[in-house]
Tab-separated table of C-alpha atoms and ligand atoms in Angstrom:
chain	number	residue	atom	x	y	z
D	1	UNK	CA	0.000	0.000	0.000
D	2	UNK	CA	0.915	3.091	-0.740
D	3	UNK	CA	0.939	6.246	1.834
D	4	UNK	CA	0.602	10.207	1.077
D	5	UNK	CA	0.811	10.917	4.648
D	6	UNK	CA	4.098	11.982	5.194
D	7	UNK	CA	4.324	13.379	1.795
D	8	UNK	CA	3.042	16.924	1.278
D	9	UNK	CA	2.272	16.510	-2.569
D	10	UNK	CA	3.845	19.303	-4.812
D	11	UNK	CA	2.078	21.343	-7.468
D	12	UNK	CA	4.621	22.456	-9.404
D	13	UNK	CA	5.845	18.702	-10.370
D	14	UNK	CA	2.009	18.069	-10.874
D	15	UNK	CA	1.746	15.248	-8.012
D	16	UNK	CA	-1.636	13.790	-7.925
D	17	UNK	CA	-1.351	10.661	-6.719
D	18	UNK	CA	-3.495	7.059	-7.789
D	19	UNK	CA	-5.141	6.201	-4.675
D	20	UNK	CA	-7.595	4.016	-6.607
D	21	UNK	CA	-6.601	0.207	-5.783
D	22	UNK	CA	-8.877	-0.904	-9.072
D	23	UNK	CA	-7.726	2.006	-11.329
D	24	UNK	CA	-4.551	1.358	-10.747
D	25	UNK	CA	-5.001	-2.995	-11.022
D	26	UNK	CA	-6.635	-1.922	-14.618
D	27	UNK	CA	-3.569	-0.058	-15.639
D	28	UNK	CA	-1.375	-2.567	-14.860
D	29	UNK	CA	-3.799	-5.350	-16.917
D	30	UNK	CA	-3.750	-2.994	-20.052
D	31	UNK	CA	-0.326	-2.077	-19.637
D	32	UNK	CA	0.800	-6.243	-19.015
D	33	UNK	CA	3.769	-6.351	-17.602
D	34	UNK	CA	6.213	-9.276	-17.968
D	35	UNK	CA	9.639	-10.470	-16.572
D	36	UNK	CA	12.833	-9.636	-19.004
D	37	UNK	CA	10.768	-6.763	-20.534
D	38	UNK	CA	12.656	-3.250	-20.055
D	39	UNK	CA	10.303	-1.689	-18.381
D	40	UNK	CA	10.483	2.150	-17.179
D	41	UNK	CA	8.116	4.282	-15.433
D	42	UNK	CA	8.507	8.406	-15.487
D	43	UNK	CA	7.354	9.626	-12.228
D	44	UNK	CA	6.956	7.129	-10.101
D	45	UNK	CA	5.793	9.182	-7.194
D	46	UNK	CA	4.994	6.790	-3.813
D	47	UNK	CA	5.062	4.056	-6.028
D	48	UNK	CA	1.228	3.490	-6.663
D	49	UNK	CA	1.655	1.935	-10.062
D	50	UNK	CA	5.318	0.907	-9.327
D	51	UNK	CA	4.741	-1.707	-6.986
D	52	UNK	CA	2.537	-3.878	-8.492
D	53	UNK	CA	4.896	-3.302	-12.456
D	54	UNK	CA	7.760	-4.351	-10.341
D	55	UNK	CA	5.392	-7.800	-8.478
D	56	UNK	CA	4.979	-8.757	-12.058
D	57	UNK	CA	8.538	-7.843	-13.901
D	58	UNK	CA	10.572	-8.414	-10.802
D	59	UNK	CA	13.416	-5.672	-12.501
D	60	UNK	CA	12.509	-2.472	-13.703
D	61	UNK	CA	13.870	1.374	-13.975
D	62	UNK	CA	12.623	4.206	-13.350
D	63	UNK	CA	12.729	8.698	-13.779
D	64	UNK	CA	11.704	11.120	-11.370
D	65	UNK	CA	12.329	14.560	-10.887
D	66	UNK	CA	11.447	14.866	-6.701
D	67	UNK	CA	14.792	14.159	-5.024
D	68	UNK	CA	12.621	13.764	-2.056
D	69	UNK	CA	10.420	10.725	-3.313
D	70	UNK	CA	13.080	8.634	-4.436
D	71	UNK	CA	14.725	7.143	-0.829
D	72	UNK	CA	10.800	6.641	0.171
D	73	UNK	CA	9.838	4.532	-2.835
D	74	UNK	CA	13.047	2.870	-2.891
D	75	UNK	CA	11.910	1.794	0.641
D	76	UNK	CA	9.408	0.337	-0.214
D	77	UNK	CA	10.550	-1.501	-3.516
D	78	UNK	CA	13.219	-3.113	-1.182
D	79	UNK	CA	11.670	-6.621	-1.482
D	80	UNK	CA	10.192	-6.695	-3.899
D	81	UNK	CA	12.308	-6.840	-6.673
D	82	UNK	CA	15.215	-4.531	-8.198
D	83	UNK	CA	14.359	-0.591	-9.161
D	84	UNK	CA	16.802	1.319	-10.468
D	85	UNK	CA	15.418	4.854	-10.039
D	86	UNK	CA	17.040	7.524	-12.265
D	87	UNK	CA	16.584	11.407	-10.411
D	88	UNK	CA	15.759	13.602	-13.275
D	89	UNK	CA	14.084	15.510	-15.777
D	90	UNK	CA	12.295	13.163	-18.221
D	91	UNK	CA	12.281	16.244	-20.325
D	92	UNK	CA	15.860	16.265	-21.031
D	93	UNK	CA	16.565	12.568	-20.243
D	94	UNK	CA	18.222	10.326	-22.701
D	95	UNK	CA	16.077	7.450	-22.434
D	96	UNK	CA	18.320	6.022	-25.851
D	97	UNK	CA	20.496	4.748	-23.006
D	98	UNK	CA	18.416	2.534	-20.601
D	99	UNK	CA	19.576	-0.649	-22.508
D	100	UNK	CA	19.609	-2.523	-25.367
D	101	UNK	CA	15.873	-3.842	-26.049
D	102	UNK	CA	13.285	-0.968	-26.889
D	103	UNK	CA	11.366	0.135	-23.511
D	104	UNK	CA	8.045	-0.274	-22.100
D	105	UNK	CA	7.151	3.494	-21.439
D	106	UNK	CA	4.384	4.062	-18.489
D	107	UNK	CA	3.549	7.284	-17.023
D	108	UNK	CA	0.717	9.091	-14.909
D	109	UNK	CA	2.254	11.930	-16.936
D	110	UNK	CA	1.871	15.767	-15.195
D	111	UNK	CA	-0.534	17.577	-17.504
D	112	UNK	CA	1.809	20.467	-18.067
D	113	UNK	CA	4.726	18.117	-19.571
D	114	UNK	CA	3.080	15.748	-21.041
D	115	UNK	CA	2.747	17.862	-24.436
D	116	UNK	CA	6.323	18.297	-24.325
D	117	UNK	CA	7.583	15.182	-22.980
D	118	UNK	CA	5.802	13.377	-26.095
D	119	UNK	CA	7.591	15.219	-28.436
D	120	UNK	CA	10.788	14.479	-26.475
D	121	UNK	CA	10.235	10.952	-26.793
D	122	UNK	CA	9.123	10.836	-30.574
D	123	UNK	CA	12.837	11.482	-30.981
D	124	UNK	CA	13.695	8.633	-29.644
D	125	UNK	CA	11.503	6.237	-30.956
D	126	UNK	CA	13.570	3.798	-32.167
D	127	UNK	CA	14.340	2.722	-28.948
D	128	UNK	CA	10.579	2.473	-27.723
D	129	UNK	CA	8.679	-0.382	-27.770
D	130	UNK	CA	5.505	1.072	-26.313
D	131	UNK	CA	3.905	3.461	-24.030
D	132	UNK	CA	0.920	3.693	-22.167
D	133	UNK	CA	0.650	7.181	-20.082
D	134	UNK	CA	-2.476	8.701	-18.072
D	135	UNK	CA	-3.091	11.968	-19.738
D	136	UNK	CA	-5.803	14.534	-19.781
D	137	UNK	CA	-8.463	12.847	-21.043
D	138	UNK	CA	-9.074	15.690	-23.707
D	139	UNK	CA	-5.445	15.378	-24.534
D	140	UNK	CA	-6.006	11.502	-25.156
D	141	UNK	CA	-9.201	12.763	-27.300
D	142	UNK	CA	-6.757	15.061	-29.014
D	143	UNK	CA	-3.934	12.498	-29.959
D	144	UNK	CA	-6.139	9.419	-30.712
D	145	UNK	CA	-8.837	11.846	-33.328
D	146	UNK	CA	-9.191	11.031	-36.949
D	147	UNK	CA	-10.137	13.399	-39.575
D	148	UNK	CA	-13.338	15.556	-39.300
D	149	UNK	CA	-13.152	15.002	-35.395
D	150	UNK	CA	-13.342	18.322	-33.932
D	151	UNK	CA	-10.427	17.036	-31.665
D	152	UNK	CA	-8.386	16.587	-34.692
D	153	UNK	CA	-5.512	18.849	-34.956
D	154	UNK	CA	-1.775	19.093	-34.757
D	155	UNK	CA	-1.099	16.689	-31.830
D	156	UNK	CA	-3.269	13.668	-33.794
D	157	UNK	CA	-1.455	14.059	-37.175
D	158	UNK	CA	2.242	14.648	-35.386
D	159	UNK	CA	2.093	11.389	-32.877
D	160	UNK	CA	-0.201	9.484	-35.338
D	161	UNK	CA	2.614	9.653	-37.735
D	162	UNK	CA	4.667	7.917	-35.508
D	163	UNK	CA	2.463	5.558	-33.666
D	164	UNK	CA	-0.544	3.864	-33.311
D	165	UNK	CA	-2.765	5.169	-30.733
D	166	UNK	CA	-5.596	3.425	-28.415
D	167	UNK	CA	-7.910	5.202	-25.715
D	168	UNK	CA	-7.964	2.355	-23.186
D	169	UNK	CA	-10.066	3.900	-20.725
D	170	UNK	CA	-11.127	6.938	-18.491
D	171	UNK	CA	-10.287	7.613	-15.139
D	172	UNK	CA	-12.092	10.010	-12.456
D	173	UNK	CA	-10.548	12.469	-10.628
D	174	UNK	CA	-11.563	10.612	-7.469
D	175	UNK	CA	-8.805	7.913	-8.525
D	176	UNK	CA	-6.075	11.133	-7.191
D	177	UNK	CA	-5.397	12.615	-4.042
D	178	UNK	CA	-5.141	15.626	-4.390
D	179	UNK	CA	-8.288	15.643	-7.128
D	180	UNK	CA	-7.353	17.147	-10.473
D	181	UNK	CA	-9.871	18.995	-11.900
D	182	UNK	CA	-10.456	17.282	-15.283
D	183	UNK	CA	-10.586	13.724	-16.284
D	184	UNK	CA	-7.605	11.858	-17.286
D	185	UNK	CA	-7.506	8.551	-19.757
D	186	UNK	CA	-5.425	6.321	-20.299
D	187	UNK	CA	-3.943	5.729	-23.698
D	188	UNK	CA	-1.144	3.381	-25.640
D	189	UNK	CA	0.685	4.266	-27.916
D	190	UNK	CA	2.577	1.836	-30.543
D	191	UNK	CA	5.945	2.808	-32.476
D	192	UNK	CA	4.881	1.824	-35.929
D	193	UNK	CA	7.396	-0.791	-37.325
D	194	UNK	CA	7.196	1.308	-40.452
D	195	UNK	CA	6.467	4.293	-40.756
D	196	UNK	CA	3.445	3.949	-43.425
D	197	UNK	CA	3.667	7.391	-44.805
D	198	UNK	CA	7.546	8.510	-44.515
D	199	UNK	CA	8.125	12.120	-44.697
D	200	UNK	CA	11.265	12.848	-46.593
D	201	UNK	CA	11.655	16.061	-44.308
D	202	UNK	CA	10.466	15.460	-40.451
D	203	UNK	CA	10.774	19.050	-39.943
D	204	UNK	CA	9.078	20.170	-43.556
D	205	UNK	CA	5.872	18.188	-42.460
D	206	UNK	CA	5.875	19.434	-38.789
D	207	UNK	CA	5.931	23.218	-40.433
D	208	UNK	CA	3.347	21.963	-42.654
D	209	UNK	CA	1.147	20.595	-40.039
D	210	UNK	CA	1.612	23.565	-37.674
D	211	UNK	CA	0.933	26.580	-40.459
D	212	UNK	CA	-2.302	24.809	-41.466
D	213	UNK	CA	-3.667	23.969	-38.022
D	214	UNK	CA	-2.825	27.675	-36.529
D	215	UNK	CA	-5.624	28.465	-38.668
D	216	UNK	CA	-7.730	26.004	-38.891
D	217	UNK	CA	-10.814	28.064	-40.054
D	218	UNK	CA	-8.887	28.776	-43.168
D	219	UNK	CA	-8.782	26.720	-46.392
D	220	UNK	CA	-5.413	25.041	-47.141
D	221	UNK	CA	-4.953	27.742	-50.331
D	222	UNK	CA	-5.881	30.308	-47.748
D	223	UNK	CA	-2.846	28.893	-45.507
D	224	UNK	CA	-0.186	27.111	-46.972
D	225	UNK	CA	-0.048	29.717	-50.066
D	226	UNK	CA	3.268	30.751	-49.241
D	227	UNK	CA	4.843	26.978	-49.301
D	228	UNK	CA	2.118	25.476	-52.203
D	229	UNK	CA	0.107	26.996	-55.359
D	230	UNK	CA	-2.774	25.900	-56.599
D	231	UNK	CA	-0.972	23.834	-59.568
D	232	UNK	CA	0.844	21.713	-56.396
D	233	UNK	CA	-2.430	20.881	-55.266
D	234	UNK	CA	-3.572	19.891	-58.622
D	235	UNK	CA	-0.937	17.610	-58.876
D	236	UNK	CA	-1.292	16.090	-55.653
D	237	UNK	CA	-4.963	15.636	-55.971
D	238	UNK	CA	-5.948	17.912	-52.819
D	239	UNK	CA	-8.941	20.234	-52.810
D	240	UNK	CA	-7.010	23.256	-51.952
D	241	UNK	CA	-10.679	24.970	-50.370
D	242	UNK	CA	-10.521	21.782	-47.419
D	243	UNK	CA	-9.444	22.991	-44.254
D	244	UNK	CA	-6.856	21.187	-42.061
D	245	UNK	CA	-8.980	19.002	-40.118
D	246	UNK	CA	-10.432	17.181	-43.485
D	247	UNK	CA	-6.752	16.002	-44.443
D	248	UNK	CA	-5.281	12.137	-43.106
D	249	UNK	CA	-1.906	11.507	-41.871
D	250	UNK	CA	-0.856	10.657	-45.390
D	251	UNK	CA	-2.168	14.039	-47.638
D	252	UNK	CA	-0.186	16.171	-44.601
D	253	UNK	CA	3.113	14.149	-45.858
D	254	UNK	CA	2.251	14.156	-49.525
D	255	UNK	CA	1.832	18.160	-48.920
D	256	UNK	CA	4.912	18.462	-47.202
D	257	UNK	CA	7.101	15.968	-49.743
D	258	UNK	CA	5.752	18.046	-52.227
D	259	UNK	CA	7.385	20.925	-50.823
D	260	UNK	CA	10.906	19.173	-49.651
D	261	UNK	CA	10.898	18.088	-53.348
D	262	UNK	CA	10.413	21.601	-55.053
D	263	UNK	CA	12.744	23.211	-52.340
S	1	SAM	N1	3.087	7.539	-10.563
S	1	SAM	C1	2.588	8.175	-9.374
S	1	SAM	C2	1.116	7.861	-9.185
S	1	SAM	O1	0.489	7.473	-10.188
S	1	SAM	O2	0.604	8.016	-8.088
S	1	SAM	C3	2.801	9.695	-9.402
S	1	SAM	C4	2.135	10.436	-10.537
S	1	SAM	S1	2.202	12.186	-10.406
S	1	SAM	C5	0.857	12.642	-11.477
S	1	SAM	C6	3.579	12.662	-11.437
S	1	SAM	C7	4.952	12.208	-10.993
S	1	SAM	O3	5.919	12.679	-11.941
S	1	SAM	C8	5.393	12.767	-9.653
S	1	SAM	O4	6.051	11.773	-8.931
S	1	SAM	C9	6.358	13.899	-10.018
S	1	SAM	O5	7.294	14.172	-9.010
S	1	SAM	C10	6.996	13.337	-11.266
S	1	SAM	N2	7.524	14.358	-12.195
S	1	SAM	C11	7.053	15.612	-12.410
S	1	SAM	N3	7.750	16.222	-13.377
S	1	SAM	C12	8.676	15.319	-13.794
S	1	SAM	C13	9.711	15.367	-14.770
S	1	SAM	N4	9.907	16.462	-15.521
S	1	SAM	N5	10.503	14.283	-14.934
S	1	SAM	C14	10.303	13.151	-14.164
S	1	SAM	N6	9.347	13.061	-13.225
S	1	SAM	C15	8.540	14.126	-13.044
């Protein structure tokens, strides 16, 4: 069992802590741990989720930022099996280096990194087997939309490129103490062995993808007209008068290629 009693829970690294003993026995079903797998949490707080990952694999790793949690929840991992807890910022961490078989990811993420630590960890993809993280549950909305969603924007066509994504399930805010004051989800996401749709330009199709969904009232010709005429379009087979959110994964890279290969 875990304990927040002698642990005064800190905004500013966005602790709200899984109280929930059936929340947290669902996250550990989806996410299915195993022995040999190289598994690492970010942020294992007082260990609510840690515990029962490290029952299962018997070895794991992982990051946190609070100097302060990490000689309690080593404490309590003591017999259980071997943590190797990493104090830092999973914003800057390299997690390229945490061995040589691609890592489970799992996270009760705080909402004001996770936008940011996603990114961070696109980069290192190749070394990521898969992830499952507890988000905001309109950020899960947000990365898991398809085309004509309302939720579709920048965030679904930038980590849908990479991955695979599943909304597993929803979680209340009376799973936390303290409360947040929104709903969280949790979702998995899965490297894609290939990409499907390879960008020649990562960079060219995140420009893309950003220009058009900063306005997202406007038409693409209203938009992109500085990077693509109406010829380009043509060519492609794009109605230049859709707006952003009526475009897939695959017309966002065929827009940006396009670009990259008249540049
Ligand atoms: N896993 C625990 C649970 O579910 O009860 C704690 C989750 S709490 C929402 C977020 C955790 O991430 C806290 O332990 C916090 O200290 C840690 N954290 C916050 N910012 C971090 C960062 N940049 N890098 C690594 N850990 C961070």
């Amino acid at each position: 069992m875990t304990s927040i009693d002698n642990h005064q829970p800190r905004k500013r690294f966005g602790q709200n802590f899984l109280t929930d003993q059936s929340i947290i026995e669902q996250i550990v079903y989806h996410f299915h741990p195993k022995q040999g797998e190289n598994i690492v949490e970010i942020g294992p707080g007082l260990g609510a989720i840690t515990i029962p990952l490290l029952k299962a694999a018997e070895k794991m790793q992982a990051v946190e930022l609070d100097r302060s949690l990490i000689p309690k929840i080593a404490a309590q991992c003591e017999t259980i099996g071997d943590i190797t807890i990493h104090q830092g910022d999973a914003l800057k961490f390299d997690f390229t280096a945490l061995g040589t078989t691609p890592i489970r990811l799992i996270g009760n993420l705080p909402y004001n990194i996770s936008t940011p630590l996603i990114f961070h960890l696109i980069k290192q993809i190749s070394s990521i087997h898969d992830m499952h993280f507890m988000l905001q549950k309109e950020m899960v909305d947000r990365i898991c939309a398809q085309p004509g969603n309302k939720d579709y924007g920048r965030l679904s066509v930038m980590i849908q490129y990479h991955c695979t994504t599943q909304k597993l399930f929803t979680i209340p805010p009376s799973a936390f103490s303290p409360p947040p004051k929104v709903q969280s989800a949790l979702v998995r996401l899965t490297p894609h062995k290939k990409i499907p749709h390879p960008a020649q330009d990562h960079e060219q199709l995140a420009e893309v993808v950003r220009i058009a969904f900063n306005q997202r009232r406007k038409t693409l010709r209203n938009s992109l007209k500085t990077l693509l005429d109406n010829t380009q379009f043509n060519n492609l087979e794009i109605d230049s008068n859709k707006r952003p959110e009526q475009l897939s994964v695959s017309d966002f890279v065929r827009l940006a290629n396009a670009i990259s290969t008249r540049a």
